[in-house]
Coordinates of N, CA and C in Angstrom, one line a residue:
M1 N 168.2 249.2 147.8 CA 168.8 247.9 147.5 C 168.0 247.2 146.4
T2 N 168.8 246.7 145.4 CA 168.1 246.0 144.2 C 167.9 244.6 144.6
P3 N 166.6 244.1 144.3 CA 166.4 242.7 144.6 C 167.2 241.8 143.8
R4 N 167.7 240.8 144.4 CA 168.5 239.8 143.7 C 167.6 238.8 143.0
T5 N 167.9 238.6 141.7 CA 167.2 237.6 141.0 C 168.0 236.4 140.7
T6 N 167.4 235.3 140.6 CA 168.2 234.1 140.2 C 168.2 233.9 138.7
P7 N 169.4 233.8 138.1 CA 169.5 233.6 136.7 C 168.8 232.4 136.2
S8 N 168.2 232.5 135.1 CA 167.5 231.3 134.5 C 168.6 230.3 134.1
V9 N 168.1 229.1 133.8 CA 169.0 228.0 133.4 C 169.7 228.4 132.1
D10 N 169.0 229.1 131.2 CA 169.5 229.5 129.9 C 170.6 230.6 130.1
E11 N 170.5 231.4 131.1 CA 171.5 232.4 131.4 C 172.8 231.8 132.0
E12 N 172.6 230.8 132.8 CA 173.7 230.2 133.4 C 174.5 229.3 132.5
T13 N 173.8 228.6 131.6 CA 174.4 227.6 130.7 C 174.3 228.0 129.3
P14 N 175.4 228.2 128.6 CA 175.3 228.5 127.1 C 174.5 227.4 126.4
A15 N 174.0 227.8 125.2 CA 173.1 226.9 124.5 C 173.9 225.6 124.1
V16 N 175.2 225.7 123.8 CA 175.9 224.5 123.4 C 176.0 223.5 124.5
D17 N 176.2 224.0 125.8 CA 176.3 223.2 126.9 C 174.9 222.5 127.1
G18 N 173.8 223.2 126.9 CA 172.5 222.6 127.0 C 172.3 221.5 125.9
I19 N 172.8 221.7 124.7 CA 172.7 220.7 123.7 C 173.5 219.5 124.1
E20 N 174.8 219.7 124.6 CA 175.6 218.6 125.0 C 175.0 217.8 126.1
R21 N 174.4 218.5 127.1 CA 173.7 217.9 128.2 C 172.5 217.1 127.8
L22 N 171.7 217.6 126.9 CA 170.5 216.9 126.4 C 170.8 215.8 125.4
A23 N 172.0 215.8 124.8 CA 172.4 214.8 123.8 C 172.6 213.4 124.5
H24 N 172.5 213.3 125.8 CA 172.6 212.0 126.5 C 171.3 211.5 126.9
T25 N 170.2 212.1 126.5 CA 168.9 211.6 126.8 C 168.4 210.5 125.9
D26 N 167.3 209.9 126.3 CA 166.8 208.8 125.4 C 166.3 209.4 124.1
L27 N 165.8 210.6 124.1 CA 165.3 211.2 122.8 C 166.4 211.2 121.8
A28 N 167.6 211.5 122.2 CA 168.8 211.6 121.3 C 169.2 210.3 120.7
T29 N 168.5 209.2 121.1 CA 168.9 207.9 120.5 C 167.8 207.5 119.5
E30 N 166.8 208.3 119.3 CA 165.7 208.0 118.4 C 166.0 208.5 117.0
P31 N 166.1 207.6 116.0 CA 166.5 207.9 114.6 C 165.6 209.0 114.0
F32 N 164.3 209.0 114.2 CA 163.4 210.0 113.6 C 163.7 211.4 114.2
F33 N 163.9 211.4 115.5 CA 164.2 212.7 116.2 C 165.5 213.2 115.6
L34 N 166.6 212.4 115.5 CA 167.9 212.8 115.0 C 167.7 213.3 113.5
A35 N 167.0 212.6 112.7 CA 166.8 213.0 111.3 C 166.0 214.3 111.2
A36 N 165.0 214.5 112.1 CA 164.3 215.7 112.1 C 165.2 216.9 112.6
R37 N 166.0 216.6 113.6 CA 166.9 217.7 114.1 C 167.9 218.1 113.0
L38 N 168.5 217.1 112.3 CA 169.4 217.4 111.3 C 168.7 218.2 110.2
A39 N 167.5 217.8 109.8 CA 166.8 218.5 108.8 C 166.5 219.9 109.2
S40 N 166.1 220.1 110.5 CA 165.8 221.4 111.0 C 167.0 222.4 111.0
T41 N 168.1 221.9 111.5 CA 169.3 222.7 111.6 C 169.8 222.9 110.2
G42 N 169.8 221.9 109.3 CA 170.2 222.1 108.0 C 169.4 223.1 107.2
S43 N 168.1 223.0 107.3 CA 167.2 223.9 106.7 C 167.4 225.4 107.2
A44 N 167.6 225.5 108.5 CA 167.8 226.8 109.0 C 169.0 227.5 108.4
G45 N 170.1 226.7 108.4 CA 171.3 227.2 107.8 C 171.2 227.5 106.3
A46 N 170.5 226.7 105.6 CA 170.3 226.9 104.1 C 169.4 228.1 103.9
N47 N 168.4 228.3 104.8 CA 167.5 229.4 104.6 C 168.2 230.7 104.9
R48 N 169.2 230.7 105.8 CA 170.0 231.9 106.1 C 170.8 232.3 104.8
M49 N 171.4 231.3 104.2 CA 172.2 231.6 103.0 C 171.3 231.9 101.8
L50 N 170.2 231.2 101.6 CA 169.3 231.5 100.5 C 168.6 232.8 100.6
A51 N 168.5 233.4 101.8 CA 167.9 234.7 101.9 C 168.5 235.7 101.1
E52 N 169.8 235.6 100.8 CA 170.4 236.7 99.9 C 169.9 236.6 98.5
L53 N 169.2 235.5 98.1 CA 168.6 235.4 96.8 C 167.1 235.6 96.9
G54 N 166.6 235.8 98.1 CA 165.2 236.0 98.3 C 164.4 234.6 98.2
L55 N 165.1 233.6 98.6 CA 164.6 232.2 98.5 C 164.6 231.6 99.9
K56 N 163.8 230.5 100.0 CA 163.8 229.6 101.2 C 164.0 228.2 100.6
V57 N 164.3 227.3 101.5 CA 164.5 225.9 101.1 C 163.4 225.4 100.3
R58 N 162.1 225.7 100.6 CA 161.0 225.2 99.8 C 161.1 225.7 98.3
H59 N 161.4 227.0 98.2 CA 161.6 227.6 96.8 C 162.7 226.8 96.1
Y60 N 163.8 226.6 96.8 CA 164.9 225.9 96.2 C 164.5 224.5 95.8
S61 N 163.8 223.8 96.6 CA 163.4 222.5 96.3 C 162.6 222.4 95.0
V62 N 161.6 223.3 94.9 CA 160.7 223.3 93.8 C 161.5 223.7 92.5
L63 N 162.4 224.7 92.7 CA 163.2 225.2 91.5 C 164.2 224.1 91.1
A64 N 164.7 223.3 92.0 CA 165.7 222.2 91.7 C 164.9 221.2 90.9
L65 N 163.7 220.8 91.3 CA 163.0 219.8 90.6 C 162.5 220.3 89.2
A66 N 162.2 221.6 89.1 CA 161.8 222.2 87.8 C 163.0 222.2 86.9
C67 N 164.2 222.4 87.4 CA 165.4 222.4 86.6 C 166.0 221.0 86.3
S68 N 165.4 219.9 86.9 CA 165.9 218.6 86.8 C 165.8 218.0 85.4
G69 N 164.9 218.5 84.6 CA 164.6 217.9 83.2 C 163.5 216.9 83.3
E70 N 163.0 216.6 84.5 CA 161.9 215.6 84.6 C 160.5 216.1 84.4
E71 N 160.4 217.4 84.2 CA 159.1 218.1 84.0 C 158.0 217.6 85.0
P72 N 158.2 217.9 86.3 CA 157.3 217.4 87.3 C 156.0 218.2 87.2
T73 N 154.9 217.4 87.5 CA 153.6 218.0 87.7 C 153.5 218.6 89.1
Q74 N 152.5 219.5 89.3 CA 152.3 220.0 90.6 C 152.0 218.9 91.6
R75 N 151.2 217.9 91.2 CA 150.9 216.8 92.1 C 152.2 216.0 92.5
E76 N 153.1 215.8 91.5 CA 154.3 215.1 91.8 C 155.2 215.9 92.7
L77 N 155.2 217.2 92.5 CA 156.0 218.0 93.5 C 155.4 217.9 94.9
S78 N 154.1 218.0 95.0 CA 153.5 217.9 96.3 C 153.8 216.5 97.0
Q79 N 153.7 215.5 96.2 CA 154.0 214.1 96.8 C 155.5 214.0 97.1
F80 N 156.4 214.4 96.2 CA 157.8 214.2 96.5 C 158.3 215.0 97.6
L81 N 157.9 216.3 97.7 CA 158.3 217.2 98.7 C 157.5 217.1 100.0
V82 N 156.5 216.3 100.0 CA 155.6 216.1 101.2 C 155.1 217.4 101.7
L83 N 154.5 218.1 100.7 CA 153.9 219.4 101.0 C 152.5 219.4 100.5
D84 N 151.6 220.1 101.2 CA 150.2 220.2 100.8 C 150.2 220.9 99.4
P85 N 149.3 220.4 98.5 CA 149.2 221.0 97.2 C 149.0 222.5 97.2
S86 N 148.3 223.1 98.2 CA 148.1 224.5 98.3 C 149.5 225.2 98.5
Q87 N 150.4 224.6 99.3 CA 151.7 225.1 99.5 C 152.5 225.2 98.2
I88 N 152.4 224.1 97.4 CA 153.1 224.0 96.2 C 152.6 225.1 95.2
V89 N 151.3 225.3 95.2 CA 150.7 226.4 94.3 C 151.3 227.8 94.8
S90 N 151.4 228.0 96.1 CA 151.9 229.3 96.5 C 153.4 229.5 96.2
I91 N 154.2 228.4 96.3 CA 155.6 228.5 96.0 C 155.8 228.7 94.5
I92 N 155.0 228.0 93.7 CA 155.1 228.1 92.2 C 154.7 229.5 91.8
D93 N 153.7 230.0 92.4 CA 153.2 231.4 92.1 C 154.4 232.4 92.4
E94 N 155.0 232.2 93.5 CA 156.1 233.2 93.9 C 157.3 233.0 92.9
L95 N 157.6 231.8 92.5 CA 158.7 231.6 91.5 C 158.3 232.1 90.2
E96 N 157.0 231.9 89.8 CA 156.5 232.4 88.5 C 156.6 233.9 88.5
Q97 N 156.2 234.6 89.6 CA 156.3 236.1 89.6 C 157.7 236.6 89.5
R98 N 158.7 235.8 89.9 CA 160.1 236.2 89.7 C 160.6 235.9 88.3
G99 N 159.8 235.2 87.5 CA 160.2 234.8 86.2 C 161.2 233.6 86.2
A100 N 161.1 232.8 87.2 CA 162.0 231.7 87.3 C 161.5 230.4 86.8
V101 N 160.1 230.3 86.8 CA 159.5 229.1 86.2 C 158.2 229.5 85.5
E102 N 157.7 228.5 84.8 CA 156.4 228.7 84.1 C 155.6 227.4 84.1
R103 N 154.3 227.5 84.2 CA 153.5 226.3 84.2 C 153.2 226.1 82.7
R104 N 153.2 224.8 82.3 CA 152.9 224.4 80.9 C 151.9 223.2 81.0
T105 N 151.2 223.1 80.0 CA 150.3 221.9 79.9 C 151.1 220.7 79.7
D106 N 150.8 219.6 80.5 CA 151.5 218.4 80.4 C 151.2 217.6 79.2
P107 N 152.1 217.4 78.3 CA 151.8 216.7 77.0 C 151.3 215.2 77.3
R108 N 151.6 214.7 78.5 CA 151.2 213.3 78.8 C 149.7 213.3 79.3
D109 N 149.3 214.4 79.8 CA 147.9 214.5 80.3 C 147.5 216.0 80.3
R110 N 146.7 216.4 79.4 CA 146.4 217.8 79.1 C 145.7 218.4 80.3
R111 N 145.2 217.6 81.3 CA 144.5 218.2 82.4 C 145.5 218.7 83.5
S112 N 146.8 218.2 83.4 CA 147.8 218.5 84.3 C 148.7 219.6 83.8
K113 N 149.4 220.3 84.8 CA 150.4 221.3 84.5 C 151.7 220.8 84.9
I114 N 152.7 221.0 84.1 CA 154.1 220.7 84.5 C 154.8 222.0 84.8
L115 N 155.9 221.9 85.5 CA 156.7 223.1 85.9 C 157.9 223.1 85.1
A116 N 158.1 224.2 84.3 CA 159.3 224.3 83.5 C 160.1 225.6 83.9
P117 N 161.5 225.4 84.0 CA 162.3 226.6 84.4 C 162.5 227.5 83.2
T118 N 162.7 228.8 83.5 CA 163.0 229.7 82.4 C 164.6 229.8 82.5
A119 N 165.1 230.6 81.6 CA 166.6 230.9 81.6 C 167.0 231.5 82.9
A120 N 166.1 232.5 83.3 CA 166.4 233.1 84.6 C 166.3 232.1 85.8
G121 N 165.4 231.1 85.7 CA 165.3 230.1 86.7 C 166.5 229.2 86.7
H122 N 167.1 228.8 85.6 CA 168.3 228.0 85.6 C 169.4 228.8 86.2
S123 N 169.5 230.1 85.9 CA 170.6 230.9 86.5 C 170.4 231.0 88.1
L124 N 169.2 231.3 88.5 CA 168.9 231.4 89.9 C 169.2 230.0 90.6
Y125 N 168.8 229.0 90.0 CA 169.1 227.6 90.6 C 170.6 227.4 90.7
A126 N 171.4 227.8 89.7 CA 172.8 227.6 89.8 C 173.4 228.3 91.0
E127 N 172.9 229.6 91.2 CA 173.4 230.4 92.4 C 172.9 229.7 93.7
A128 N 171.7 229.3 93.7 CA 171.1 228.7 94.9 C 171.8 227.4 95.3
K129 N 172.0 226.6 94.3 CA 172.7 225.3 94.5 C 174.0 225.5 95.1
A130 N 174.8 226.5 94.7 CA 176.1 226.7 95.3 C 175.9 227.1 96.8
L131 N 174.9 227.9 97.1 CA 174.7 228.3 98.5 C 174.3 227.1 99.3
V132 N 173.4 226.3 98.8 CA 173.0 225.1 99.5 C 174.1 224.1 99.8
A133 N 175.0 224.0 98.8 CA 176.2 223.1 98.9 C 177.1 223.7 100.0
R134 N 177.3 225.0 100.1 CA 178.1 225.6 101.1 C 177.4 225.4 102.5
S135 N 176.1 225.5 102.6 CA 175.4 225.3 103.8 C 175.5 223.9 104.3
T136 N 175.4 222.9 103.3 CA 175.5 221.5 103.7 C 176.9 221.2 104.2
E137 N 177.9 221.8 103.6 CA 179.3 221.6 104.0 C 179.4 222.1 105.4
D138 N 178.9 223.3 105.7 CA 179.0 223.9 107.0 C 178.3 223.1 108.1
S139 N 177.1 222.5 107.7 CA 176.3 221.7 108.6 C 177.0 220.4 109.0
L140 N 177.8 219.9 108.1 CA 178.3 218.5 108.3 C 179.8 218.5 108.5
T141 N 180.4 219.6 109.0 CA 181.8 219.7 109.2 C 182.4 218.6 110.1
E142 N 181.6 218.1 111.0 CA 182.1 217.0 111.9 C 182.3 215.7 111.2
L143 N 181.8 215.5 110.0 CA 181.8 214.3 109.3 C 182.9 214.3 108.2
S144 N 183.6 213.2 108.1 CA 184.6 213.0 107.0 C 183.9 212.9 105.7
A145 N 184.6 213.0 104.6 CA 184.0 212.8 103.3 C 183.3 211.5 103.2
A146 N 184.0 210.4 103.7 CA 183.4 209.1 103.6 C 182.2 209.0 104.4
E147 N 182.2 209.6 105.6 CA 181.0 209.6 106.5 C 179.8 210.3 105.8
R148 N 180.1 211.4 105.2 CA 179.1 212.2 104.4 C 178.5 211.3 103.3
D149 N 179.3 210.7 102.6 CA 178.9 209.8 101.5 C 177.9 208.7 102.0
E150 N 178.4 208.1 103.2 CA 177.6 207.1 103.8 C 176.2 207.6 104.3
L151 N 176.3 208.8 104.9 CA 175.1 209.5 105.4 C 174.1 209.7 104.2
F152 N 174.6 210.2 103.1 CA 173.7 210.5 102.0 C 173.2 209.2 101.4
R153 N 174.0 208.2 101.4 CA 173.5 206.9 100.9 C 172.4 206.3 101.7
L154 N 172.6 206.4 103.1 CA 171.6 205.9 104.0 C 170.3 206.7 104.0
L155 N 170.4 208.0 103.9 CA 169.3 208.9 103.8 C 168.4 208.7 102.6
R156 N 169.1 208.5 101.4 CA 168.4 208.2 100.2 C 167.7 206.9 100.3
K157 N 168.3 205.9 100.9 CA 167.7 204.5 101.0 C 166.5 204.6 101.9
A158 N 166.6 205.4 103.0 CA 165.5 205.4 104.0 C 164.3 206.4 103.5
A159 N 164.7 207.4 102.8 CA 163.7 208.5 102.4 C 163.0 208.2 101.1
L160 N 163.7 207.5 100.2 CA 163.1 207.3 98.9 C 162.8 205.8 98.7

């Protein structure tokens, strides 16, 4: 006779039911938790899509700023993306190895380096931007266009 085992909570209840059940807790009323959860789920979805280009959200973020025309320094990238400078160096190294960006001396301060996109970088960014837009759309399907606009407005106001 095979011993009977009790199924775990995860086996009894699908993940969605668990999310719905936990959505009524105090934690689910805390704005920073909700923002972090949205960022985590959004990043995970974007990372899945960006994987086809060999990128992650961090690469995309650095590449997007490089292609912005603002000529960001490595320090500015670190501050804006809230990443450690060593992480920025690693990401730039990877993008540079792919031929997507290059470091140049900052004409405003010769001690600093700015990040400049290459033609290949602009092309890669265009592809990645389309994937991120699709991922964003998929992540926010529950919101109307007006609600998305309001969410973006409020996020910009709070984050910048």
